[in-house]
Amino acid sequence: IPEQTVLEPVSPAMAPPTAHIPQQTEVSANAPQESDQAAEVAVEAQAEPVVTATAHRLPELDSSDDYVRGVIAEQSNNKITQWLKPDDLIRRSASFMDGLARGTVSEKVFPLGVAEGKFTTHRQDGNIWLNAGNYERYNSVVDVLLSIDMQQMANFFHKIRPLLELAFSELGYRPRQMDGIILQTIDNILATPVIVEPLALTRDSVTYKFADKKLEELMPLQKQLLRAGPENTRRIQQQAKALRDALLNP
């Protein structure tokens, strides 16, 4: 593995979304307070959000892995540590979120673990059906996601925001585009339909596809959620909504 992971946008030809995630402010008790009018003028004059000065010192991006692992270990439980073994965690996170915003899941960029057990189907009345038992194959990954406190995750985002902005800038994105990519990822998850009925499949050679064309036309990320089952999809969507609320209401 090279010392620095070189990651590129998933699809540079697509215009990235833009948005604004409000930044947390850390104001000293002795700092002079800015008037509302002056604050409004400053906001209007600011074309792009600037990196806010933080009360803690951040490491360089190239040497940030230990810092990231340490902060997450303090705020989370041991389940998530299995995802923190690769190098260049912040760069990988930026590239991974860039892909998720476009609806793709890149295991090569950020391996989150494969589904457990064997994929199984059954035939009935000439149709191929996805076995409901397949949903349990994703439980371990979903359990890790559910173990994360999304308010703490939002706080962590604000803490390392300067490093994330730098990683996204290496992919060619400005801060507002980074914010748009993060919120678009959440929106893609929330827009995934929750299907409680049995899922019919078709098979082309060794590849299975959803028989319903509308489902097959969904983003790969959303089809991955369908394969995880309705209950797991709902649970992940609850976490996604909690993260969105925490990010937009710092």
Short mmCIF file of C-alpha atoms in Angstrom, two decimals, residues 8-16 95 98-99 102 104 171 173:
data_model
loop_
_atom_site.label_atom_id
_atom_site.label_comp_id
_atom_site.label_asym_id
_atom_site.label_seq_id
_atom_site.Cartn_x
_atom_site.Cartn_y
_atom_site.Cartn_z
CA GLU A 8 -10.24 10.27 -7.56
CA PRO A 9 -13.87 11.34 -7.91
CA VAL A 10 -16.13 8.48 -9.00
CA SER A 11 -17.49 10.41 -11.96
CA PRO A 12 -15.84 13.81 -12.52
CA ALA A 13 -18.18 14.60 -15.42
CA MET A 14 -21.18 14.84 -13.07
CA ALA A 15 -21.72 18.21 -11.43
CA PRO A 16 -21.55 17.75 -7.64
CA SER A 95 -13.81 9.26 -1.79
CA ASP A 98 -18.32 10.90 -3.12
CA GLY A 99 -19.32 7.50 -4.45
CA ARG A 102 -23.65 9.13 -6.78
CA THR A 104 -22.33 3.60 -5.67
CA LEU A 171 -10.77 15.45 -5.38
CA TYR A 173 -14.41 19.88 -4.61
#
